[in-house]
Amino acid sequence: TFKWNKQLLANIGLKINAKLGGHNWSLSKSDLNLITEVPTMLLGADISHPNVLTKVKRSITGVCGSMDLSATTYIGRSSVQKETHNPTIEVLEELVIELLFNYKERNKVLPQRILYYRAGLTPSQFRETLNAEIISLKAAFAKSYEINMPKLTFIIAEKSNHTRFLPDNPQDADRFGNCQPGTVVDKGIVFEKEFDFYLQSHPGINAKARPTHYHVLYDENNFNSDVIQSLTYHLCYLSATCTHAISFVPPISYARNVAERARMYATAANTDLISQFEAMDIENKTKNSEDNENQNFIEVESGSNKNPNYLFPSVSSKLTNMMYFA
């Protein structure tokens, strides 16, 4: 039998409330001055690339945008990449235009600031992706605005790093020996000529809490380091489904959820097709193994490596403007 407890039921309640359009919590205006003083949209984007265990061998994009001044309500959109493992979002322009349209519908005004948080990139992909996606973002602004184009800040969040921080004084550590949530490191180990910083925003659940490395690659708003670091930290408390700060900002977390959900929907819709290609894969591997019995290598060219015509079901129109991904 499954044992219910209050914490589990409370967590389920948080998700239900968020999916139905409720607000689980918010921050004071003083903590979100950057958003409340000027209409601001937070954009988050991530790409879910296929791996060995993935059934649907296509890259899927998730993009989310905030819809209110409290940065608690988001809507998300997904798309399928034509080129698998392409680090650049191919239809970013169309997705951002749709998010801006929804923002205007709700607030009767377009945002004058755009903070774009991007994840899923390695340092070698920064420059290429920056150049391509800024062009797409500017094109979306040009089609959505008649005058007063918004100012853009482009930030990349790099979670896959091997950096760990420990306090000099053990008394300043938490019970696992990690630094306290809100620890920022922007000197010594960062790039001298770039605007980047490490932020450990979440409480650790073990002795290996990993900070997130943020890179501010493009900033038309001319934010100073204290402002952008403080805002990024405060945003980490606004995840609708978590009762404490998360390890990176909610726009990225939601965008990742949107992409992963789209992949799950596609996997369910293509069950029969996937089974067919997996059977071809086993058959081809067996045949190649027999043909290359006396060779030092086995050439594996299976049906599953060829992209079939997958079905990608769309989200119901009743849910597209709700936080179904929370």
Coordinates of C-alpha atoms in Angstrom, one line a residue:
T1 CA 0.0 0.0 0.0
F2 CA 1.1 3.5 -0.7
K3 CA 1.5 5.7 2.4
W4 CA 0.2 9.2 2.0
N5 CA 1.7 12.0 4.1
K6 CA 1.1 15.8 4.4
Q7 CA 4.2 16.8 2.6
L8 CA 3.4 14.7 -0.5
L9 CA -0.2 16.0 -0.6
A10 CA 1.0 19.6 -0.2
N11 CA 3.4 19.2 -3.1
I12 CA 0.6 17.8 -5.3
G13 CA -1.6 20.7 -4.2
L14 CA 1.1 23.2 -5.3
K15 CA 1.1 21.7 -8.8
I16 CA -2.6 21.6 -9.1
N17 CA -2.9 25.2 -8.0
A18 CA -0.2 26.3 -10.5
K19 CA -1.8 24.4 -13.4
L20 CA -5.2 26.0 -12.7
G21 CA -3.7 29.5 -12.8
G22 CA -3.2 30.1 -9.1
H23 CA -0.3 31.8 -7.4
N24 CA 1.4 29.8 -4.7
W25 CA 3.6 32.7 -3.5
S26 CA 5.2 35.9 -4.6
L27 CA 8.0 38.3 -3.6
S28 CA 7.7 41.8 -2.4
K29 CA 8.0 44.6 -5.0
S30 CA 11.3 45.7 -3.4
D31 CA 12.8 42.3 -4.4
L32 CA 11.6 42.7 -8.0
N33 CA 12.2 46.4 -8.6
L34 CA 13.8 45.6 -12.0
I35 CA 10.5 44.0 -13.2
T36 CA 7.9 46.1 -11.5
E37 CA 9.3 49.6 -12.3
V38 CA 9.2 48.9 -16.1
P39 CA 7.1 46.3 -17.9
T40 CA 9.5 43.4 -18.2
M41 CA 9.2 39.9 -19.7
L42 CA 11.4 37.0 -18.6
L43 CA 12.1 34.5 -21.3
G44 CA 13.6 31.1 -20.8
A45 CA 14.8 28.7 -23.4
D46 CA 16.3 25.2 -23.5
I47 CA 16.6 22.3 -26.0
S48 CA 16.1 18.7 -25.2
H49 CA 18.5 16.7 -27.3
P50 CA 18.1 12.9 -27.8
N51 CA 20.5 10.5 -26.2
V52 CA 21.0 6.7 -26.3
L53 CA 18.0 6.0 -24.2
T54 CA 15.7 8.5 -25.9
K55 CA 13.0 6.8 -28.0
V56 CA 12.2 9.9 -30.2
K57 CA 15.5 10.8 -31.9
R58 CA 14.8 14.5 -32.5
S59 CA 15.8 17.7 -30.7
I60 CA 12.8 19.5 -29.1
T61 CA 12.8 23.1 -28.0
G62 CA 11.0 24.6 -25.1
V63 CA 10.5 28.4 -24.6
C64 CA 8.7 30.1 -21.8
G65 CA 7.7 33.7 -21.1
S66 CA 6.4 35.5 -17.9
M67 CA 3.0 37.1 -18.2
D68 CA 2.8 39.3 -15.1
L69 CA 4.8 41.8 -13.1
S70 CA 5.2 39.3 -10.2
A71 CA 7.0 36.8 -12.5
T72 CA 4.9 33.9 -11.3
T73 CA 2.7 33.2 -14.3
Y74 CA 4.2 31.8 -17.4
I75 CA 3.1 30.2 -20.7
G76 CA 5.2 27.9 -22.7
R77 CA 5.7 26.8 -26.4
S78 CA 7.6 23.9 -27.9
S79 CA 8.9 23.1 -31.4
V80 CA 10.8 20.3 -33.1
Q81 CA 14.2 21.1 -34.5
K82 CA 14.7 20.2 -38.2
E83 CA 18.4 19.5 -37.5
T84 CA 19.1 17.2 -34.6
H85 CA 21.6 18.4 -32.0
N86 CA 21.5 21.9 -33.5
P87 CA 22.3 24.2 -30.5
T88 CA 20.4 27.2 -32.0
I89 CA 16.6 27.4 -31.7
E90 CA 15.5 27.4 -35.3
V91 CA 12.0 29.0 -34.9
L92 CA 12.8 31.3 -32.0
E93 CA 11.3 34.3 -33.9
E94 CA 7.9 32.7 -34.3
L95 CA 7.8 31.5 -30.7
V96 CA 8.7 34.9 -29.2
I97 CA 6.2 36.7 -31.4
E98 CA 3.5 34.4 -29.9
L99 CA 4.6 35.0 -26.4
L100 CA 4.7 38.8 -26.9
F101 CA 1.2 38.7 -28.3
N102 CA -0.1 36.9 -25.2
Y103 CA 1.7 39.3 -22.9
K104 CA 0.0 42.2 -24.6
E105 CA -3.4 40.5 -24.5
R106 CA -3.0 40.1 -20.7
N107 CA -1.4 43.4 -19.8
K108 CA -2.6 45.8 -22.6
V109 CA 1.0 46.8 -23.1
L110 CA 4.2 45.3 -24.5
P111 CA 7.2 44.8 -22.3
Q112 CA 10.0 47.4 -22.5
R113 CA 12.6 45.1 -21.1
I114 CA 13.4 41.5 -22.1
L115 CA 15.6 39.3 -20.0
Y116 CA 16.4 36.2 -22.0
Y117 CA 17.8 33.2 -20.0
R118 CA 19.2 30.5 -22.1
A119 CA 20.4 27.0 -21.1
G120 CA 21.6 23.8 -22.7
L121 CA 24.9 25.2 -24.2
T122 CA 28.6 24.5 -23.9
P123 CA 31.1 27.4 -23.9
S124 CA 32.1 26.6 -27.5
Q125 CA 28.6 27.2 -28.6
F126 CA 28.1 30.6 -26.9
R127 CA 29.2 32.9 -29.7
E128 CA 27.4 31.1 -32.5
T129 CA 24.1 30.8 -30.6
L130 CA 24.3 34.4 -29.4
N131 CA 24.7 35.8 -32.9
A132 CA 21.9 33.7 -34.4
E133 CA 19.4 34.0 -31.6
I134 CA 19.8 37.8 -31.2
I135 CA 19.0 38.2 -34.9
S136 CA 15.8 36.1 -34.3
L137 CA 14.9 38.0 -31.2
K138 CA 15.4 41.4 -32.9
A139 CA 13.3 40.2 -35.8
A140 CA 10.5 39.2 -33.4
F141 CA 10.6 42.6 -31.8
A142 CA 10.5 44.4 -35.2
K143 CA 7.3 42.5 -36.1
S144 CA 5.6 43.0 -32.7
Y145 CA 6.5 46.6 -32.0
E146 CA 5.7 49.7 -34.0
I147 CA 7.8 52.0 -31.9
N148 CA 9.9 51.8 -28.7
M149 CA 11.6 48.5 -29.2
P150 CA 12.5 46.7 -26.0
K151 CA 16.0 46.5 -24.5
L152 CA 17.4 43.0 -24.5
T153 CA 19.6 41.3 -21.9
F154 CA 21.0 37.9 -23.0
I155 CA 22.1 35.5 -20.2
I156 CA 23.3 32.0 -20.5
A157 CA 23.1 29.6 -17.5
E158 CA 25.6 26.9 -17.4
K159 CA 24.7 24.2 -14.9
S160 CA 27.1 21.4 -16.1
N161 CA 30.3 22.6 -14.4
H162 CA 32.7 21.0 -11.9
T163 CA 33.0 24.0 -9.6
R164 CA 32.2 23.6 -5.9
F165 CA 32.4 26.1 -3.1
L166 CA 33.2 25.6 0.6
P167 CA 33.2 28.4 3.2
D168 CA 36.5 29.3 4.9
N169 CA 34.8 29.2 8.3
P170 CA 32.9 25.9 9.0
Q171 CA 30.5 27.9 11.2
D172 CA 29.2 29.7 8.1
A173 CA 28.3 26.4 6.4
D174 CA 25.0 24.6 6.3
R175 CA 24.6 21.1 7.9
F176 CA 26.1 19.4 4.9
G177 CA 29.2 21.8 4.7
N178 CA 27.9 23.8 1.7
C179 CA 27.8 27.5 1.4
Q180 CA 24.6 29.2 2.4
P181 CA 22.0 29.8 -0.4
G182 CA 22.6 33.2 -2.1
T183 CA 26.4 32.8 -2.3
V184 CA 27.8 34.7 -5.3
V185 CA 31.3 34.5 -6.6
D186 CA 32.3 37.0 -9.2
K187 CA 36.0 37.5 -8.6
G188 CA 39.1 35.4 -8.8
I189 CA 37.8 32.4 -10.8
V190 CA 35.7 34.2 -13.4
F191 CA 36.7 35.7 -16.7
E192 CA 38.4 39.1 -16.3
K193 CA 37.0 40.7 -19.5
E194 CA 33.5 39.1 -19.4
F195 CA 30.4 39.6 -17.3
D196 CA 29.9 36.3 -15.6
F197 CA 29.3 35.0 -12.0
Y198 CA 28.6 31.9 -10.1
L199 CA 25.4 31.7 -8.0
Q200 CA 24.6 29.0 -5.5
S201 CA 20.9 29.8 -4.9
H202 CA 19.6 26.6 -3.5
P203 CA 20.1 24.8 -0.2
G204 CA 22.1 21.6 -0.7
I205 CA 20.7 18.2 0.1
N206 CA 24.2 16.7 0.3
A207 CA 27.8 17.8 0.5
K208 CA 28.0 18.4 -3.3
A209 CA 25.9 21.5 -4.0
R210 CA 26.6 22.7 -7.5
P211 CA 26.5 26.4 -8.3
T212 CA 25.1 27.7 -11.6
H213 CA 27.5 29.7 -13.8
Y214 CA 25.7 32.7 -15.4
H215 CA 27.2 34.5 -18.4
V216 CA 25.8 37.9 -19.4
L217 CA 26.8 38.0 -23.0
Y218 CA 24.6 40.9 -24.3
D219 CA 23.1 43.7 -22.2
E220 CA 21.3 46.7 -23.7
N221 CA 19.9 47.6 -20.3
N222 CA 23.3 48.3 -18.8
F223 CA 22.6 46.4 -15.6
N224 CA 25.4 46.5 -13.0
S225 CA 26.5 43.2 -11.4
D226 CA 24.7 43.7 -8.1
V227 CA 21.3 44.3 -9.8
I228 CA 21.4 41.3 -12.1
Q229 CA 22.8 39.0 -9.5
S230 CA 20.2 40.0 -6.9
L231 CA 17.3 39.6 -9.4
T232 CA 18.6 36.2 -10.5
Y233 CA 18.8 35.0 -6.9
H234 CA 15.3 36.3 -6.0
L235 CA 13.8 34.7 -9.1
C236 CA 15.0 31.3 -7.9
Y237 CA 12.4 31.5 -5.0
L238 CA 9.5 31.7 -7.5
S239 CA 9.3 28.2 -8.8
A240 CA 5.6 27.2 -8.4
T241 CA 6.3 23.6 -7.3
C242 CA 9.1 24.1 -4.8
T243 CA 9.0 25.4 -1.3
H244 CA 12.6 26.7 -1.4
A245 CA 15.0 28.3 -3.9
I246 CA 15.9 26.1 -6.9
S247 CA 19.3 25.9 -8.5
F248 CA 18.5 28.1 -11.5
V249 CA 15.9 30.6 -12.5
P250 CA 12.3 29.4 -13.1
P251 CA 12.1 30.5 -16.8
I252 CA 14.8 27.9 -17.6
S253 CA 13.2 25.3 -15.4
Y254 CA 9.8 25.8 -17.1
A255 CA 11.3 25.8 -20.6
R256 CA 13.0 22.5 -19.8
N257 CA 9.7 21.0 -18.5
V258 CA 7.9 22.1 -21.7
A259 CA 10.5 20.4 -23.9
E260 CA 10.5 17.2 -21.9
R261 CA 6.7 17.0 -21.8
A262 CA 6.7 17.5 -25.6
R263 CA 9.1 14.5 -25.8
M264 CA 6.9 12.4 -23.6
Y265 CA 3.8 13.2 -25.7
A266 CA 5.7 12.3 -28.8
T267 CA 7.0 9.0 -27.3
A268 CA 3.5 8.0 -26.3
A269 CA 2.1 8.9 -29.8
N270 CA 4.8 6.9 -31.6
T271 CA 4.8 3.7 -29.5
D272 CA 4.1 1.4 -32.4
L273 CA 6.6 3.2 -34.7
I274 CA 9.3 3.1 -32.1
S275 CA 8.7 -0.7 -31.5
Q276 CA 9.0 -1.2 -35.2
F277 CA 12.3 0.6 -35.5
E278 CA 13.7 -1.1 -32.3
A279 CA 12.9 -4.5 -33.9
M280 CA 14.8 -3.4 -37.1
D281 CA 17.6 -2.2 -34.9
I282 CA 17.9 -5.7 -33.2
E283 CA 17.7 -7.5 -36.6
N284 CA 20.3 -5.3 -38.2
K285 CA 22.7 -5.6 -35.3
T286 CA 22.4 -9.4 -35.4
K287 CA 23.0 -9.5 -39.1
N288 CA 26.0 -7.2 -38.9
S289 CA 27.4 -9.3 -36.1
E290 CA 27.2 -12.4 -38.3
D291 CA 28.6 -10.7 -41.4
N292 CA 31.6 -9.3 -39.5
E293 CA 32.3 -12.3 -37.4
N294 CA 36.0 -12.5 -38.6
Q295 CA 36.6 -8.7 -38.5
N296 CA 38.0 -6.5 -35.7
F297 CA 35.0 -4.1 -35.8
I298 CA 31.3 -4.2 -36.3
E299 CA 29.6 -1.6 -38.4
V300 CA 26.3 -0.7 -36.9
E301 CA 23.9 1.1 -39.2
S302 CA 20.4 0.5 -37.8
G303 CA 17.0 1.6 -38.7
S304 CA 16.6 3.5 -35.4
N305 CA 19.5 5.8 -36.5
K306 CA 17.4 7.0 -39.4
N307 CA 14.8 9.7 -38.5
P308 CA 11.3 8.2 -39.1
N309 CA 8.3 10.5 -39.6
Y310 CA 7.4 10.9 -36.0
L311 CA 4.1 12.2 -34.8
F312 CA 4.3 15.3 -32.6
P313 CA 0.9 15.9 -30.9
S314 CA 0.1 19.5 -30.0
V315 CA -1.1 20.6 -26.6
S316 CA -4.9 21.2 -26.4
S317 CA -5.9 24.8 -27.1
K318 CA -7.5 24.9 -23.6
L319 CA -4.1 24.4 -22.0
T320 CA -1.7 26.4 -24.2
N321 CA -2.0 29.5 -22.2
M322 CA -1.9 27.8 -18.8
M323 CA 1.0 26.4 -16.8
Y324 CA 0.3 22.8 -17.7
F325 CA 4.0 22.1 -17.5
A326 CA 4.3 23.1 -13.8

